[in-house]
Structure formats: C-alpha cells, structure tokens
C-alpha cells in the first residue's frame, strides 16, 4: 500500500508588485518617464505647490527699549536671523555642500544617483523612503512640506525642488537653505546658530566652527554641541574629512582643524524667548500690534526692529519689588494680586508694566483688567467737571449727611463712618477724601456732566451705571484698568491733554522702512487751568492727606482709592486698594486685591498703605537718575486765590501824637489786598457813628480836637463783593501825659517808699515836702497812682479811663501808653469784636 504523503499548506504568494523587484521596476519606470518627457508635467505640478510668500523667509523680530539700542526680547518660539549669501564665508558653504549635497552645483534639484542609492537602502531596510535629498529638496521640505517620510511627500519634494531650480540661482537657493534649516535649541538658520553656540556673527566663523554647524541639519539634537559634545565632535571631524575628500580643503587644513577642541561660548543665551520680567509688556505689545493690523505671526517673524517706550531701569525696579512678598498685604495662598504701570505723561508711552504677581506668558494681564477704582475716580468725575464750570480749589462744598431721594434714597457716608465736616473747601475735601463732599459736588455739577467727562478721560461705565450717583465714589460693576487710570491722570500733568496709552514707539522693517511711525494721539480733555488746579489739590493730598506714603523725593500729585467690602460677616473690609500719582513727566497707577473677594479673602488695608508705599519704592528706583522737576503753572493761568477772609479786629487803638494835633488810629489788618476797611467815629452812641475814611491800610490819622474825645470803630469789608465783616472793638482817644523835664539824680532810688536807701537817717518813710504826690501814711485819701493825684476824688478822671456813670461810654484800656510812631499799634482797646473768621482751610501755597 502506497503511503500518502502529508501535504503542507501552500504559502500565500506575495504580490510581485509589492515586493522589492516591483518597487525597483516602479521607480525605474518613474525615472524613465522623467527622463523621456515628464519633466514639464512635474514642473507644472511643482509650481502649483509653491506658495511664493513662504519663500520670504521668516526672521525673528527683536524688541528694543526706548533708546533703540537695548534689546529686551526676541519674539516667537524660534530665533531666526537672516543673513545674505555674500556674508557667509566660503568654507562654511563648502562644509554644508560636502556634508549634505556634494553634487549641488551639478544637478537641477534632484540627484538620480542619490535617489537610486536611497531606494536601495529603503528596499534593504524595508522602510519608508529616506535619505540622500539634495539641498534643494531639503529646502523644499523645510519651507513647503511636512517632515513625514512617505512616498507621496518625496514625490512632492522632487517636483518643488525642480521648480525652485528653474526659478532661482544656486547662490539664492543656498542662501534660502542656510537661513531655513533648524539648528537646535530654538535656533533657525546659520546666523542664529552661530550667535547662539559661538557668540559671533557668521562672518567670523572658523573652519572647525563652520564644520560643527554643518553637522546639525542631519540631527540637530543628536549632534548638538551643547547637549551632546562627544557626538558633535565626531560629526564635526567627519565633516572636515568630507571637505578634504571633495577637495574643499587640504589634508593639512583638515588635520589642524580636527586637532582643535570643541568649544562653545560660556554664557549661552536663555532659551526663553521672553524673560519673565518682560512677559506682560510683550503680551500687551502683541495685542497692540494686532489692533494696528499686524498679525502675531507677522510681528514675531517679520524680522522687525520694534522700538518700545520701555525704560529698562524702571521695568527692572518694578519687577524686583513685585517679587518681594513683604510689599503686599495678606498671605501667599492665594496671593493678593496686583498690577502696576508707569507711563510718560507727554506721549502716553508705557515705560514699565507688571501684569500680576508670578505672571505667565499669555496669562491674565491685570494691567488690562477692570476693577472698581474707589476714590481715585473722584478727580475725574466729581472735581474736574466742577473746575471746568468755574469752581476753584477754594470753592466751598458741603460735607454733610444728606439723603438723595432721586437716587434710591441713598445716604453716602465718609470712609470708616467718620463724621461730617460741614462746609469745607474743595481742596480740603480732596485732601481728606471726603465721600459726602464728593457726592454733593457731583450732584451739584450734574451726574450726566460728570459721566461725559469720565468718558473723555477714557473710562466708560456700563449704560445702567450712568444713572447711579454712586459713580461719584467709584461704584461700578467692572471699573477701570490700571492703564486707563494712568492714562486719565496723565491729562492733569499735561495741561489737560491726554495721550492714548501705548507701548510701540516705532516698527522698522528688515530693509529699513518704517512700518509704524512714532505718533501722538492727543485729546484736550480739560482746560490747562483745570489741570493745574487739580494738580495743586492732588499735591496737597500727597503732602498732607491720604497719599503721604507715596512720596519719594520728587514733586508728586496723586490720589488714593479704597473700594470697601462689606457683608453680613465682614465690616469695613477692602475689595481693592489703589494709588494713582504723577510727576510732571511720569504717571504711575497701582492696585492691589484678590482676584475673587469674599468673606475669607479680602483686604484689611487702604490705598494709602501698601499701594502707596510700593508706588514710592518703585518710583524712587525708576527715577533716581531723572531730573527733579516742579509742576509749572501754565501760561495765562492765574493762581487760585483762597476766599476772602475778613479779619476779626480786636486791637483798635486811638492815640494823640506828640504834637497834640493828630490822633493816630491803628489796628491789626491782613495782607490780602482784597480786604478794605471803613473807619467810623462817634461821641455818644455807636448808632450815631459817622464814616470818616475807607482805606486799604491798617492805620489812619485823624485831626485832634480836645473838646471832642471821639470813640472809633473799624469795619473790614470785601472790596470785590462789598460784604462787611464784624465791627472791631471801640477805642476812645488816649492822651499821653507830658514827660517831666527835671533831671533825675542817678543816685536817687526809684523806690517810691525809699528815695534814698543809703541815708542812715532815712527810716524808709517819704517826707519830701516838695513832692505832694509822695505817699503820706497819715493821709488816707492820698493816691498811690503816680499818674493820678487823687483817685478818691469822684470828679477827677483819668483821660484814658471810662466814666462808669456814663451809660453811653464803652470800656477801653485804662492805662496810658506812651506815644509811638504812626501806624504802630498803641493803646489796645479791650472791647469784644466777635469777628468772623472765614479763612479757607487747606489753602494751596
């Protein structure tokens, strides 16, 4: 019996066309098509794949401080710096050709020999297509295609490369390639790589340094001289060998270069494109450029020179102070947040900005975040509109308890339930930040008027808020940003003109053209007089009011702001605390507060505490080398005068002079030349007084008639309004006693009880018979007053003494004053003037 053979299952036969020989035949056929007549079709297809705009190679834009020289940042995720072909040394170009494409000057974009070699390698490794791309193909891939290793991508790469060779010369292609390859560590192109690794421009590269960079296109991380120096050294030496093999250098040059150690610069630049110090500023710059029709991609990779208004010293000072937890209230979990800006008052250029504590790129920039401004809004909506209507810092405003029935029966309170001051000057209301006075002022000026000015200052409340009188105190749903507040206050330092806040001073293209010129966007918000008067009051607020902690050695005007937080569990808490202040040239704005305020997280401080103190620290450092300038009164603006204060006169005197012909009448006056005086005299009742003079001085001379012993009074009055003050004391004429012509014995005692104490025979008793005025102890009626021979005689009266029996005579000084020069105070009366003192409080110097 024949054995049955066991049958093995038949193997599944692989398709011929999917095997290695099929691939070879396919590629050979493709090559024949290209050789015979398919080139024109590939040219057309390749041309359609080329986006000409991409051939304008991207270059990283650089950001500079206001001096145009100090580089502060390079934009984008990669550092791209373009260089022209003529600036690249020949040995550097040769290094890349020897390594990447030694037949570069011989092919038309594709190298058939190289393609064949790559295909064979792919077949052997059974992997996707790779390797042996020409420099032109690499350029096509770097600019137009992804880096996927597929047959389709390889085909597109070939088509684009052939088209590029037809359109551009070899030097142009090489220039584009060397500016577009990735060199690791975020650097793109030969120039960026040269400056990063060696700290020099490409023109200065040595032979071995050029070879080191030529090693990077194949594997920028593997052959990175910083991360993998050993790999980099081996690859560099291989490049040098290839250069010698292809005739670019001699064997001796190769050996000398290979002996040199691999060396990169010691202080490598940071891989971070933007330092933490500048993040908020650069983010704001990006947003501003977009508002001016420059996209982020264009801004980052347009190769622009971007000159900003940044003062690098001010920015550093602000950043350093924000790193110190002790400058802020509260704990660190969560942190009390804050933002600050400094701006030029004359241009609106922002010189420094911090967007928050621990700010991250593209994070919440609190310099642009609206928060309730508290009392910092008062100068904008309450007092500036009032000044525009003709009020002055010395106009009287009412700080009183008042319920505004038209506005939901609202009764504003002063901060901390402080009492009301009554009628006070506007200046005092600003200095002491009186809430009730601010609300009263806005109500008098008109809410709609105040809102219109607030909008002029660049702050727009929500539509429904325009009907709320609480706007007077910063009661807003959203509020204002630190940038907006700095912008608004800049008008007070700039004669009432406000410039829109911005950071971009100028943008210059890579060819030197100006894309965005320096410009002003200025608006006259209030009059120069209003700006000056407001500055005077806000200077007082810093000198003697709530902003004292903000002082730093330069003339400063400013206002604090404290937005209260109250709930069932919290009383007198603070939601946000502000300070906004300015010098003649710079304005700064700062706020502090939690991002979310509640019963657990709220402040226990005011704008005059930590915010003002931090403002002082930053500004002191930022301006330590700046010229100290005083605020100047604008041309044509008069200094605000305090209200006329009519003096209370209680020292009126009337004394007959030495000649006995005139009466010198004197009183204490005031230096205010708006105050004049009306002088009256009478014999009987004051009701019968007659006016004898109107004068601006504090003295007058009247004729003396011994038969008419007049009594005088003076009344001050306001020469501008005619308003009279209170009547002075009454002064009756005083006649001085004549001086004795007798010579006085220098040895004689002046003691009336002992004219000669050295006489042993004199027991101390006056016995001179020639002097009837000497005291006689035996005469009880003898006067002891040397000026009155008999005080007990009811018919004898001192000329300067009141007759108590005359009901019409008012009491005056009973003593006799020796005569003095005219206009000098003599013989003070002791009447009660009860004069009113209407002097303004908190006057501006």
PDB file of C-alpha atoms in Angstrom, residues 208-312:
ATOM      1  CA  UNK A 208      36.083  73.946  12.563  1.00  0.00           C
ATOM      2  CA  UNK A 209      33.138  76.057  13.805  1.00  0.00           C
ATOM      3  CA  UNK A 210      31.570  76.019  10.358  1.00  0.00           C
ATOM      4  CA  UNK A 211      32.008  72.238  10.243  1.00  0.00           C
ATOM      5  CA  UNK A 212      30.313  71.931  13.648  1.00  0.00           C
ATOM      6  CA  UNK A 213      27.255  73.778  12.351  1.00  0.00           C
ATOM      7  CA  UNK A 214      27.234  71.762   9.116  1.00  0.00           C
ATOM      8  CA  UNK A 215      26.723  68.651  11.261  1.00  0.00           C
ATOM      9  CA  UNK A 216      23.393  69.904  12.602  1.00  0.00           C
ATOM     10  CA  UNK A 217      20.906  69.513   9.688  1.00  0.00           C
ATOM     11  CA  UNK A 218      21.120  65.712   9.794  1.00  0.00           C
ATOM     12  CA  UNK A 219      20.199  65.512  13.505  1.00  0.00           C
ATOM     13  CA  UNK A 220      20.172  68.855  15.354  1.00  0.00           C
ATOM     14  CA  UNK A 221      19.644  67.285  18.770  1.00  0.00           C
ATOM     15  CA  UNK A 222      21.962  64.287  18.400  1.00  0.00           C
ATOM     16  CA  UNK A 223      24.841  66.414  17.136  1.00  0.00           C
ATOM     17  CA  UNK A 224      24.170  69.412  19.312  1.00  0.00           C
ATOM     18  CA  UNK A 225      27.500  70.726  20.669  1.00  0.00           C
ATOM     19  CA  UNK A 226      25.892  71.771  23.965  1.00  0.00           C
ATOM     20  CA  UNK A 227      23.738  68.748  24.736  1.00  0.00           C
ATOM     21  CA  UNK A 228      25.986  66.083  23.170  1.00  0.00           C
ATOM     22  CA  UNK A 229      29.526  67.406  22.751  1.00  0.00           C
ATOM     23  CA  UNK A 230      31.054  63.976  22.049  1.00  0.00           C
ATOM     24  CA  UNK A 231      28.644  63.261  19.203  1.00  0.00           C
ATOM     25  CA  UNK A 232      29.154  66.765  17.889  1.00  0.00           C
ATOM     26  CA  UNK A 233      32.929  66.410  17.889  1.00  0.00           C
ATOM     27  CA  UNK A 234      32.820  63.127  15.946  1.00  0.00           C
ATOM     28  CA  UNK A 235      30.398  64.537  13.410  1.00  0.00           C
ATOM     29  CA  UNK A 236      32.458  67.720  13.048  1.00  0.00           C
ATOM     30  CA  UNK A 237      35.572  65.733  12.264  1.00  0.00           C
ATOM     31  CA  UNK A 238      33.621  63.670   9.733  1.00  0.00           C
ATOM     32  CA  UNK A 239      32.500  66.874   8.027  1.00  0.00           C
ATOM     33  CA  UNK A 240      36.108  68.039   7.851  1.00  0.00           C
ATOM     34  CA  UNK A 241      37.088  64.705   6.280  1.00  0.00           C
ATOM     35  CA  UNK A 242      34.314  65.054   3.692  1.00  0.00           C
ATOM     36  CA  UNK A 243      35.510  68.565   2.895  1.00  0.00           C
ATOM     37  CA  UNK A 244      39.022  67.246   2.284  1.00  0.00           C
ATOM     38  CA  UNK A 245      37.668  64.317   0.258  1.00  0.00           C
ATOM     39  CA  UNK A 246      35.707  66.654  -2.014  1.00  0.00           C
ATOM     40  CA  UNK A 247      38.630  68.996  -2.494  1.00  0.00           C
ATOM     41  CA  UNK A 248      37.379  71.933  -0.435  1.00  0.00           C
ATOM     42  CA  UNK A 249      40.323  71.867   1.985  1.00  0.00           C
ATOM     43  CA  UNK A 250      43.739  70.276   2.104  1.00  0.00           C
ATOM     44  CA  UNK A 251      44.716  67.332   4.266  1.00  0.00           C
ATOM     45  CA  UNK A 252      46.825  69.655   6.380  1.00  0.00           C
ATOM     46  CA  UNK A 253      43.894  72.017   6.970  1.00  0.00           C
ATOM     47  CA  UNK A 254      41.744  69.054   7.907  1.00  0.00           C
ATOM     48  CA  UNK A 255      44.253  67.704  10.407  1.00  0.00           C
ATOM     49  CA  UNK A 256      44.811  71.094  12.049  1.00  0.00           C
ATOM     50  CA  UNK A 257      41.084  71.703  12.396  1.00  0.00           C
ATOM     51  CA  UNK A 258      40.414  68.214  13.759  1.00  0.00           C
ATOM     52  CA  UNK A 259      43.004  68.716  16.494  1.00  0.00           C
ATOM     53  CA  UNK A 260      41.182  71.738  17.879  1.00  0.00           C
ATOM     54  CA  UNK A 261      38.833  71.109  20.804  1.00  0.00           C
ATOM     55  CA  UNK A 262      35.121  71.621  20.506  1.00  0.00           C
ATOM     56  CA  UNK A 263      34.318  74.907  22.149  1.00  0.00           C
ATOM     57  CA  UNK A 264      31.095  76.857  22.528  1.00  0.00           C
ATOM     58  CA  UNK A 265      30.578  80.209  24.272  1.00  0.00           C
ATOM     59  CA  UNK A 266      30.487  80.156  28.062  1.00  0.00           C
ATOM     60  CA  UNK A 267      27.351  82.190  28.694  1.00  0.00           C
ATOM     61  CA  UNK A 268      24.707  80.750  26.451  1.00  0.00           C
ATOM     62  CA  UNK A 269      21.633  82.916  25.911  1.00  0.00           C
ATOM     63  CA  UNK A 270      18.432  81.807  27.589  1.00  0.00           C
ATOM     64  CA  UNK A 271      16.229  79.507  25.579  1.00  0.00           C
ATOM     65  CA  UNK A 272      13.244  81.502  26.786  1.00  0.00           C
ATOM     66  CA  UNK A 273      12.352  83.917  24.051  1.00  0.00           C
ATOM     67  CA  UNK A 274      10.981  86.466  26.545  1.00  0.00           C
ATOM     68  CA  UNK A 275      12.328  86.966  30.055  1.00  0.00           C
ATOM     69  CA  UNK A 276       9.812  86.738  32.898  1.00  0.00           C
ATOM     70  CA  UNK A 277      10.486  90.397  33.599  1.00  0.00           C
ATOM     71  CA  UNK A 278       9.032  91.462  30.243  1.00  0.00           C
ATOM     72  CA  UNK A 279       6.204  88.979  29.716  1.00  0.00           C
ATOM     73  CA  UNK A 280       3.239  91.241  30.434  1.00  0.00           C
ATOM     74  CA  UNK A 281       4.787  94.065  28.432  1.00  0.00           C
ATOM     75  CA  UNK A 282       5.412  91.843  25.395  1.00  0.00           C
ATOM     76  CA  UNK A 283       1.904  90.377  25.590  1.00  0.00           C
ATOM     77  CA  UNK A 284       0.482  93.888  25.567  1.00  0.00           C
ATOM     78  CA  UNK A 285       2.750  94.753  22.637  1.00  0.00           C
ATOM     79  CA  UNK A 286       1.403  91.782  20.674  1.00  0.00           C
ATOM     80  CA  UNK A 287      -2.193  92.836  21.308  1.00  0.00           C
ATOM     81  CA  UNK A 288      -1.449  96.430  20.367  1.00  0.00           C
ATOM     82  CA  UNK A 289       0.206  95.381  17.102  1.00  0.00           C
ATOM     83  CA  UNK A 290      -2.851  93.314  16.222  1.00  0.00           C
ATOM     84  CA  UNK A 291      -5.054  96.349  16.833  1.00  0.00           C
ATOM     85  CA  UNK A 292      -2.834  98.101  14.314  1.00  0.00           C
ATOM     86  CA  UNK A 293      -3.320  95.346  11.706  1.00  0.00           C
ATOM     87  CA  UNK A 294      -0.099  93.399  12.264  1.00  0.00           C
ATOM     88  CA  UNK A 295      -0.775  89.740  12.978  1.00  0.00           C
ATOM     89  CA  UNK A 296       1.140  87.872  15.643  1.00  0.00           C
ATOM     90  CA  UNK A 297       2.938  85.774  13.027  1.00  0.00           C
ATOM     91  CA  UNK A 298       3.951  88.879  11.102  1.00  0.00           C
ATOM     92  CA  UNK A 299       5.097  90.576  14.281  1.00  0.00           C
ATOM     93  CA  UNK A 300       7.118  87.601  15.502  1.00  0.00           C
ATOM     94  CA  UNK A 301       8.741  86.545  12.220  1.00  0.00           C
ATOM     95  CA  UNK A 302       8.766  89.702  10.118  1.00  0.00           C
ATOM     96  CA  UNK A 303      12.330  90.481  11.052  1.00  0.00           C
ATOM     97  CA  UNK A 304      11.191  93.787  12.517  1.00  0.00           C
ATOM     98  CA  UNK A 305      13.075  96.098  14.802  1.00  0.00           C
ATOM     99  CA  UNK A 306      10.410  97.034  17.341  1.00  0.00           C
ATOM    100  CA  UNK A 307      11.258 100.086  19.441  1.00  0.00           C
ATOM    101  CA  UNK A 308       9.091 100.488  22.516  1.00  0.00           C
ATOM    102  CA  UNK A 309       8.732 103.114  25.236  1.00  0.00           C
ATOM    103  CA  UNK A 310      10.138 100.762  27.864  1.00  0.00           C
ATOM    104  CA  UNK A 311      12.540 102.208  30.394  1.00  0.00           C
ATOM    105  CA  UNK A 312      14.530  99.089  31.251  1.00  0.00           C
TER     106      UNK A 312
END
